[in-house]
Structure formats: structure tokens, C-alpha cells
Amino acid sequence: MMQTAAQDARESGKGTACLVIGVDDPTALARQMSREEFEEFLHGFGERIRGVLRNSDRIALLDGERYAAILTPTQRPDLESMIQLARRLQLACDAPYSISGRSINITSHVGFCLMTRAPDPTGKAILNAAEMAADEAGRNGPGAIRAYSPEIKQGPTVQSKLASDITPALEEGRIVAYFQPQISTDTGAISGMQAVPRWLDRDRGILAEAEILPAVIAKGLQVRLSEVMLFQCFGALRAWDKLPITPGLISLPIGIEHVTDPKMYDRLKWEFDRFDVHPQQVCLVLHREVTARLDDEVIMRNVSQCAKMGCRIELAGFGTGPISVSAIRRTGAERIRIHRSFVTNVERDPEQQRLVSAIVSFAAGLGLETLAEGVATIGEHAMLGQLGCSHVQGKAISAPLPLDECAAWMLRHDARLSSIPRPDLRRGA
């Protein structure tokens, strides 16, 4: 199956990936039940995996009580989307099981490999790499997620070293916020800044979010990372208050661990008061893992109260999973984010153009703005503007910037914008 997916991906110019999902300490679990009960559990474990995936994706039971999930080729799957999928798989798989009238609780680990990162673009190589990543995740569990990298071949790897270093890095200020500009497709003006974490490591250089998140997840430090990012975002807003131009909103992703905390709203409100920051300056970005659980009373209460307080709400990953119109309205969302998989090659792919146009029309019908992420070329930027997308973000505009470079970039961008001649639209001119 993996070989077929890899071949289809190569022939279509798309990408695929393999995830391997396993139970933490399956030997201890097997001791708690008979062989028939354990087989019943494994079947249920597999069905939960199947329930998270698309109908066209495939799963297979591997040795060692693990499943491989083989993804149908799509437009360039990336590390961020794979991490989000891995977390959704864990949420589904880690819920209690009822076996012979008993409640069984487990944790799971996930390893994955993107076709673009495999040692060789063959099905066998991709599967083997995903299994190696799962082995690494199993060593760093419970509940670990690992992406394949060449270092994983070396056994106890850089990834596990990152996990052991993440706590002091957070507490010593080595995890910092970088900011990626967002601009309006209508005016070209800066409309916001997306906060993304970066790890300033003395030996390894600047580590990106894809390397940070697995370490954070492995140590259960998602809430602490959110706190660090929030603190730095508020500090940035205070610094930018002195500029002659406005940077627009700061977009801050909020994870499932944050929104399931019944005290999230109260804590956030206290932080706004402490820093003297207006909630209207902040956009809370809800990814798929959150929007998939909007029926949760605590999550919906937190999100709706933040919206009533004045925070802007943005729903990310739009088009990659189901969400009802009623749920969108209940969140108070003002913007939806178009996933980068719909953005790639949009300037020359008619199917991509139709998909983006449909999303933009849907959003407009609900009175929502749209933001396209991962905009990599000037052509993509131009086409998204023609299709009616409100805002764009990506390396075609700017890479994420450290705080001390943001002000200079904003002023340069504003100066370039001011120097562009504008047509005189006065009547009779």
C-alpha cells in the first residue's frame, strides 16, 4: 500500500506520508487481559485511527501492536499538518476503552515520515523511516510524537536531546517569539503579525517550530509554551505602540491544552489588564484540534467569552476537516485561515483556484474575512488577491522576524507602499 501511495505521489507531483501509531508499553497492557480481549482492544484501536483519517487513506497492522496510516497523495503535506494529525490521532486513541466490562486507559505514541524527508522516495523507505520515528517516540513517551530525520538513525538522537533541553530553554528565555507579517491584499498595508516560536540554541542554531513542538509535546509543556509566547506578544505590542504606523493584530495560536482549562478566560483577562493591552489587538488562532471539539462546553465557553471580551477569533486549517456553520457562529470568529495545501501553485492550478474561490465565497457569505498561509511566491500572492482572499502570510511577504527587526521591516514596507503612485479617482480628474 505504501509503495502504491509513493508511486502515485511521484506521478502526480503531489506528496504523501506515513504515520505509525503505537501503544505505550503494550507488554504491560497485554498482561491485563486475555489474548482475545487484547485482540478486541487492537481492533478498536485501529478503528479509532480509521475514524480520524479520510476514507481514501489506508491503515495496516504492523508487528509490535502498531498501525501504519498511509495517506492518499495530496498537495505537499508538511510537518505542521502532520503534527496536528498526530495529535488528533492521539486524542482519539487515548480515550478510555471498554473491554469485557472494564475501562482500559492507555497512552499512545506516533512517529511519521513525509515522503520529502524519507531516505529514498519509495514506499518501503517511507514506512521504515516512519517506524524508526515511532521507535524514537516510544523511547521518549508516554504520549510522544516524533518526525523522521536523518539523526533518528543514530539511536538516542538529537530529538530526545531536544526534549530533555526544552524545560530549561523555556525557563531561561531561549524560546522566543518571532513574528511573520500579514498584509492586506486590498491595500498592501500590514494587517497583522503571526507569532511563531523559535529556539535560540548555542550549539544547534535557531530551531523552528517543527523541531520545538515535538519536544514540547513530549514533556507536556504546551501550556507553558503558550504562556511564554503570550508574554512576549504582549511585550511586542507595548513596543510597537511607539511606532508611527500600526502593525495590526498579533495572531497567537491557542492549543487544546489551553482551551480545555476552565480558567483560561480569567487568566487571559488578567494578563490583558496586567500589560494594559487591549483584547482587540490580539487574534486567537484555533487550529483543527480545537475546532474539532467545539461541542465541548468548556472549550466553547472559553472561546466565546474571549470573543465577547474583544479578542478576534480565527479558525485555522479551513477546508481540511468538517466544521458546522453553527459552530463557526458560536465561536464569534471573524476570520478563517486557508490552509497552505490550497495555496500551493494556486496561480497556475485551476482546481486550486476553484477551491480557494469556494472557501472565500463561503466566508463572505458568513461575513468573515480570509487569510491564506504559506504564500511562497508573488504569483500565489497575486492570484489570491484576485480570488478575493483578504489577507496573506508567507515567505513571499517575509520570513518570521525577531522582535528587534520587526519595527525596521514595518517602516520599510510602509515607505515602499507610500512611494507607489496611486490613480487619481476624483470625479473629472
Coordinates of C-alpha atoms in Angstrom, one line a residue, residues 8-410:
D8 CA 1.0 7.8 -7.2
A9 CA 2.5 10.8 -5.4
R10 CA 5.6 10.8 -7.7
E11 CA 3.5 10.5 -10.9
S12 CA 1.0 13.2 -9.8
G13 CA 3.6 15.6 -8.4
K14 CA 2.0 15.5 -5.0
G15 CA 3.2 14.3 -1.7
T16 CA 2.4 11.5 0.8
A17 CA 3.3 10.5 4.3
C18 CA 3.2 7.5 6.6
L19 CA 2.3 7.7 10.3
V20 CA 3.0 4.8 12.7
I21 CA 0.8 4.8 15.8
G22 CA 1.6 2.5 18.7
V23 CA 0.5 1.8 22.3
D24 CA 2.9 2.9 25.0
D25 CA 4.1 -0.2 26.9
P26 CA 2.0 -2.8 25.1
T27 CA 3.5 -5.7 27.0
A28 CA 2.2 -4.3 30.3
L29 CA -1.2 -3.8 28.7
A30 CA -1.4 -7.3 27.3
R31 CA -0.8 -8.7 30.8
Q32 CA -4.0 -7.1 31.9
M33 CA -6.2 -9.1 29.6
S34 CA -6.6 -12.4 27.7
R35 CA -5.4 -12.8 24.2
E36 CA -9.0 -12.4 22.9
E37 CA -9.5 -9.3 24.9
F38 CA -6.2 -7.8 23.6
E39 CA -7.2 -8.6 20.0
E40 CA -10.5 -6.8 20.7
F41 CA -8.6 -3.8 22.0
L42 CA -6.3 -3.8 19.0
H43 CA -9.3 -3.8 16.6
G44 CA -10.9 -0.9 18.5
F45 CA -7.5 1.0 18.4
G46 CA -7.4 0.5 14.7
E47 CA -11.0 1.6 14.2
R48 CA -10.3 4.9 16.1
I49 CA -7.3 5.5 13.8
R50 CA -9.5 4.9 10.8
G51 CA -12.1 7.3 12.2
V52 CA -9.7 10.2 12.2
L53 CA -8.4 9.6 8.6
R54 CA -10.0 10.2 5.3
N55 CA -11.9 7.4 3.5
S56 CA -9.2 7.3 0.9
D57 CA -6.4 6.8 3.4
R58 CA -5.3 3.3 4.4
I59 CA -4.2 1.6 7.6
A60 CA -2.3 -1.6 8.2
L61 CA -1.5 -3.6 11.4
L62 CA 2.3 -3.9 11.9
D63 CA 4.4 -6.1 14.2
G64 CA 4.6 -4.9 17.7
E65 CA 1.0 -3.9 18.1
R66 CA 1.3 -0.8 15.9
Y67 CA -0.6 0.5 13.0
A68 CA 0.6 2.3 9.9
A69 CA -1.5 5.1 8.4
I70 CA -0.8 5.6 4.8
L71 CA -2.0 8.9 3.4
T72 CA -3.5 9.4 0.0
P73 CA -1.3 11.8 -2.0
T74 CA -2.2 15.5 -1.5
Q75 CA -0.7 18.8 -2.3
R76 CA 2.6 18.9 -0.3
P77 CA 1.7 17.7 3.2
D78 CA 4.1 19.5 5.7
L79 CA 5.4 19.0 9.2
E80 CA 2.9 21.2 10.8
S81 CA -0.1 19.4 9.4
M82 CA 1.4 16.0 10.3
I83 CA 2.0 17.1 13.9
Q84 CA -1.6 18.3 14.1
L85 CA -2.8 15.0 12.6
A86 CA -0.7 13.0 15.0
R87 CA -2.2 14.9 17.9
R88 CA -5.7 14.2 16.6
L89 CA -4.9 10.5 16.4
Q90 CA -3.7 10.5 19.9
L91 CA -6.8 12.3 21.2
A92 CA -8.9 9.6 19.5
C93 CA -6.8 6.6 20.5
D94 CA -6.2 7.6 24.1
A95 CA -9.9 7.9 25.2
P96 CA -10.9 5.0 27.5
Y97 CA -11.8 1.6 26.1
S98 CA -14.5 -0.7 27.4
I99 CA -13.2 -4.3 27.3
S100 CA -15.2 -7.1 28.9
G101 CA -17.0 -4.5 31.1
R102 CA -13.7 -2.9 32.3
S103 CA -12.4 0.6 31.5
I104 CA -8.9 0.4 29.9
N105 CA -6.9 3.6 29.7
I106 CA -3.8 3.9 27.5
T107 CA -1.4 6.4 26.0
S108 CA -0.1 6.3 22.5
H109 CA 3.0 7.4 20.6
V110 CA 3.2 8.5 16.9
G111 CA 6.1 8.6 14.5
F112 CA 5.8 9.9 11.0
C113 CA 7.7 10.4 7.8
L114 CA 7.0 12.8 5.0
M115 CA 7.9 11.5 1.5
T116 CA 10.1 14.6 1.0
R117 CA 12.1 13.7 4.1
A118 CA 12.5 9.9 3.6
P119 CA 15.9 8.5 2.8
D120 CA 14.5 7.3 -0.5
P121 CA 11.1 8.2 -2.1
T122 CA 10.0 4.6 -2.1
G123 CA 7.1 3.1 -0.1
K124 CA 9.5 0.8 1.8
A125 CA 11.8 3.6 2.7
I126 CA 9.0 5.9 3.9
L127 CA 7.4 3.1 6.0
N128 CA 10.8 2.1 7.5
A129 CA 11.5 5.8 8.3
A130 CA 8.1 6.2 10.0
E131 CA 8.7 3.1 12.1
M132 CA 12.1 4.5 13.2
A133 CA 10.4 7.7 14.2
A134 CA 7.8 5.7 16.1
D135 CA 10.6 3.8 17.9
E136 CA 12.1 7.1 18.9
A137 CA 8.7 8.3 20.1
G138 CA 8.2 5.1 22.1
R139 CA 11.6 5.7 23.8
N140 CA 10.5 9.2 24.8
G141 CA 6.9 8.5 25.8
P142 CA 4.4 8.4 27.1
G143 CA 2.5 10.3 24.5
A144 CA 5.5 11.3 22.4
I145 CA 5.4 12.4 18.8
R146 CA 8.4 12.2 16.5
A147 CA 9.1 13.2 12.9
Y148 CA 11.7 11.3 10.9
S149 CA 15.0 13.0 10.4
P150 CA 18.4 11.5 9.4
E151 CA 19.6 11.8 13.0
I152 CA 17.0 9.3 14.1
K153 CA 19.1 6.5 12.5
Q154 CA 21.6 7.2 15.3
G155 CA 19.5 5.7 18.1
P156 CA 19.2 8.0 21.1
T157 CA 19.0 11.1 19.0
V158 CA 19.1 14.8 18.7
Q159 CA 15.3 14.7 19.1
S160 CA 15.4 13.1 22.5
K161 CA 18.2 15.6 23.5
L162 CA 15.8 18.4 22.4
A163 CA 13.1 17.0 24.7
S164 CA 15.5 16.9 27.6
D165 CA 16.6 20.5 26.9
I166 CA 13.2 22.1 26.4
T167 CA 12.3 22.8 30.0
P168 CA 15.4 24.9 30.8
A169 CA 15.1 26.5 27.4
L170 CA 11.6 27.8 28.2
E171 CA 12.6 29.0 31.7
E172 CA 15.8 30.6 30.6
G173 CA 14.3 32.7 27.8
R174 CA 15.8 30.7 24.9
I175 CA 12.4 30.1 23.4
V176 CA 11.4 33.4 21.9
A177 CA 8.6 34.7 19.7
Y178 CA 9.4 35.6 16.1
F179 CA 6.8 37.5 14.1
Q180 CA 5.7 36.8 10.5
P181 CA 4.0 39.8 8.8
Q182 CA 0.5 39.5 7.3
I183 CA -0.7 42.0 4.7
S184 CA -4.0 43.1 3.2
T185 CA -4.4 42.1 -0.5
D186 CA -6.6 45.1 -1.0
T187 CA -4.3 47.9 0.2
G188 CA -1.0 46.2 0.7
A189 CA -0.8 47.5 4.2
I190 CA 0.4 45.5 7.2
S191 CA -2.7 43.9 8.8
G192 CA -1.1 41.7 11.4
M193 CA 1.9 39.7 12.7
Q194 CA 1.8 36.0 13.4
A195 CA 3.7 34.9 16.5
V196 CA 5.8 31.7 16.0
P197 CA 8.2 30.1 18.4
R198 CA 12.0 29.9 17.8
W199 CA 14.6 28.2 19.9
L200 CA 17.9 30.1 20.1
D201 CA 20.3 27.2 20.8
R202 CA 24.0 27.8 21.3
D203 CA 25.1 24.6 19.6
R204 CA 22.3 24.0 17.1
G205 CA 21.5 27.5 16.0
I206 CA 17.9 28.7 15.5
L207 CA 15.4 25.9 15.7
A208 CA 12.0 26.2 14.1
E209 CA 8.5 25.4 15.3
A210 CA 8.6 21.9 13.7
E211 CA 11.5 21.0 15.9
I212 CA 10.2 22.7 19.0
L213 CA 6.7 21.3 19.1
P214 CA 7.6 17.6 19.4
A215 CA 9.9 18.3 22.3
V216 CA 7.2 20.5 24.0
I217 CA 4.6 17.8 23.5
A218 CA 6.9 15.0 24.8
K219 CA 7.3 16.9 28.0
G220 CA 3.7 18.1 28.3
L221 CA 4.8 21.7 28.2
Q222 CA 2.2 23.0 25.7
V223 CA 0.5 25.4 28.2
R224 CA 3.9 26.7 29.4
L225 CA 4.9 27.4 25.8
S226 CA 1.6 29.3 25.3
E227 CA 2.3 31.4 28.4
V228 CA 5.8 32.3 27.2
M229 CA 4.5 33.2 23.8
L230 CA 1.7 35.3 25.3
F231 CA 4.1 37.2 27.5
Q232 CA 6.4 38.0 24.5
C233 CA 3.4 39.0 22.3
F234 CA 2.2 41.5 24.9
G235 CA 5.7 42.9 25.2
A236 CA 5.9 43.3 21.5
L237 CA 2.6 45.2 21.4
R238 CA 3.8 47.6 24.0
A239 CA 7.0 48.2 22.0
W240 CA 5.1 48.8 18.7
D241 CA 2.8 51.3 20.4
K242 CA 5.6 53.8 19.9
L243 CA 5.7 53.4 16.1
P244 CA 4.1 55.9 13.7
I245 CA 2.3 53.0 12.0
T246 CA 0.1 50.3 13.3
P247 CA 1.2 46.6 13.0
G248 CA -2.4 45.4 13.1
L249 CA -3.3 42.3 15.1
I250 CA -1.0 39.8 16.7
S251 CA -2.1 36.3 15.8
L252 CA -1.4 33.8 18.6
P253 CA -2.2 30.1 18.2
I254 CA -4.0 28.6 21.1
G255 CA -3.8 24.8 21.7
I256 CA -6.2 22.2 23.0
E257 CA -4.5 22.2 26.4
H258 CA -5.2 25.9 26.8
V259 CA -8.8 26.0 25.8
T260 CA -9.8 22.9 27.9
D261 CA -8.6 24.8 31.0
P262 CA -11.8 26.2 32.7
K263 CA -9.8 29.1 34.0
M264 CA -8.3 30.1 30.6
Y265 CA -10.6 33.2 30.1
D266 CA -10.0 34.5 33.6
R267 CA -6.2 34.1 33.3
L268 CA -6.1 35.7 29.9
K269 CA -8.2 38.7 31.1
W270 CA -5.8 39.2 34.0
E271 CA -2.9 39.2 31.6
F272 CA -4.6 41.9 29.4
D273 CA -5.1 44.0 32.5
R274 CA -1.5 43.4 33.7
F275 CA 0.1 44.5 30.5
D276 CA -2.5 47.2 29.7
V277 CA -3.1 45.6 26.3
H278 CA -6.5 45.8 24.6
P279 CA -8.0 42.5 23.7
Q280 CA -8.9 43.9 20.2
Q281 CA -5.2 43.9 19.4
V282 CA -5.0 40.1 19.7
C283 CA -6.2 37.4 17.4
L284 CA -6.5 33.9 18.9
V285 CA -5.9 31.2 16.3
L286 CA -7.8 28.0 16.8
H287 CA -6.3 25.0 14.9
R288 CA -8.1 21.9 13.8
E289 CA -7.6 20.1 17.1
V290 CA -9.6 22.8 18.8
T291 CA -12.3 23.3 16.1
A292 CA -12.9 19.6 16.1
R293 CA -14.1 19.8 19.7
L294 CA -16.2 22.9 19.7
D295 CA -19.1 20.8 21.2
D296 CA -17.1 20.7 24.4
E297 CA -18.8 23.1 26.9
V298 CA -15.5 24.3 28.4
I299 CA -13.9 25.0 25.1
M300 CA -16.9 26.8 23.7
R301 CA -17.3 28.9 26.9
N302 CA -13.6 30.0 26.8
V303 CA -13.7 30.8 23.1
S304 CA -17.0 32.7 23.2
Q305 CA -16.0 34.7 26.3
C306 CA -12.7 35.7 24.7
A307 CA -14.6 36.9 21.6
K308 CA -17.0 38.9 23.8
M309 CA -14.1 40.4 25.6
G310 CA -12.8 41.7 22.3
C311 CA -10.3 39.2 21.1
R312 CA -10.5 38.4 17.4
I313 CA -11.1 34.7 16.7
E314 CA -9.6 32.9 13.7
L315 CA -10.3 29.4 12.6
A316 CA -7.2 27.7 11.1
G317 CA -6.8 24.8 8.7
F318 CA -10.1 25.6 7.0
G319 CA -11.0 23.0 4.4
T320 CA -9.0 20.2 6.0
G321 CA -11.8 19.0 8.2
P322 CA -15.5 19.4 8.9
I323 CA -16.9 22.3 10.9
S324 CA -20.5 23.4 11.0
V325 CA -21.8 26.8 10.3
S326 CA -23.5 26.9 13.7
A327 CA -20.1 26.2 15.4
I328 CA -18.4 29.0 13.4
R329 CA -21.1 31.4 14.5
R330 CA -21.0 30.3 18.2
T331 CA -17.2 31.0 18.3
G332 CA -17.7 34.6 17.3
A333 CA -15.0 34.0 14.6
E334 CA -14.1 36.9 12.3
R335 CA -11.7 35.2 10.0
I336 CA -10.9 31.8 8.6
R337 CA -7.4 30.7 7.6
I338 CA -6.9 28.9 4.3
H339 CA -4.5 26.0 4.7
R340 CA -1.3 26.2 2.7
S341 CA -2.2 23.0 0.9
F342 CA -4.8 25.0 -1.0
V343 CA -2.4 27.9 -1.7
T344 CA 0.5 26.0 -3.3
N345 CA 0.5 26.6 -7.1
V346 CA -2.8 28.4 -7.0
E347 CA -1.6 30.8 -9.7
R348 CA -1.4 28.0 -12.3
D349 CA -3.7 25.3 -11.0
P350 CA -7.4 25.8 -11.9
E351 CA -8.5 23.2 -9.3
Q352 CA -6.7 25.1 -6.6
Q353 CA -8.3 28.3 -7.8
R354 CA -11.8 26.8 -7.6
L355 CA -11.2 25.5 -4.1
V356 CA -9.9 28.9 -2.8
S357 CA -12.7 30.7 -4.6
A358 CA -15.3 28.4 -2.9
I359 CA -13.7 29.0 0.6
V360 CA -13.6 32.7 0.0
S361 CA -17.3 32.8 -1.1
F362 CA -18.3 30.6 1.9
A363 CA -16.5 33.0 4.3
A364 CA -18.0 36.1 2.6
G365 CA -21.5 34.6 3.0
L366 CA -20.9 34.4 6.7
G367 CA -19.4 37.9 6.9
L368 CA -15.9 36.5 7.6
E369 CA -12.5 37.6 6.3
T370 CA -9.9 35.1 5.0
L371 CA -6.2 34.8 5.4
A372 CA -4.1 32.5 3.2
E373 CA -1.0 31.0 4.9
G374 CA 2.2 29.6 3.3
V375 CA 2.2 32.1 0.4
A376 CA 5.5 31.3 -1.2
T377 CA 5.6 33.2 -4.5
I378 CA 4.5 36.6 -5.9
G379 CA 2.3 34.7 -8.3
E380 CA 0.4 33.0 -5.5
H381 CA 0.0 36.3 -3.7
A382 CA -1.4 38.0 -6.8
M383 CA -3.8 35.2 -7.6
L384 CA -5.1 35.0 -4.0
G385 CA -5.9 38.7 -4.2
Q386 CA -7.8 38.2 -7.5
L387 CA -9.8 35.4 -5.9
G388 CA -10.9 37.7 -3.1
C389 CA -8.7 36.5 -0.2
S390 CA -8.5 39.3 2.3
H391 CA -5.0 38.8 3.8
V392 CA -1.9 36.8 3.0
Q393 CA 1.1 35.5 5.0
G394 CA 4.2 33.6 4.0
K395 CA 7.7 33.8 2.8
A396 CA 6.7 35.8 -0.3
I397 CA 5.9 38.6 2.1
S398 CA 8.6 37.9 4.7
A399 CA 10.1 35.1 6.8
P400 CA 9.4 35.3 10.5
L401 CA 11.4 38.1 12.1
P402 CA 12.9 38.5 15.6
L403 CA 11.3 41.3 17.6
D404 CA 14.3 43.7 17.2
E405 CA 13.9 43.5 13.4
C406 CA 10.2 44.0 13.1
A407 CA 10.0 47.7 13.5
A408 CA 12.5 48.3 10.7
W409 CA 10.7 45.9 8.4
M410 CA 7.3 47.7 9.1

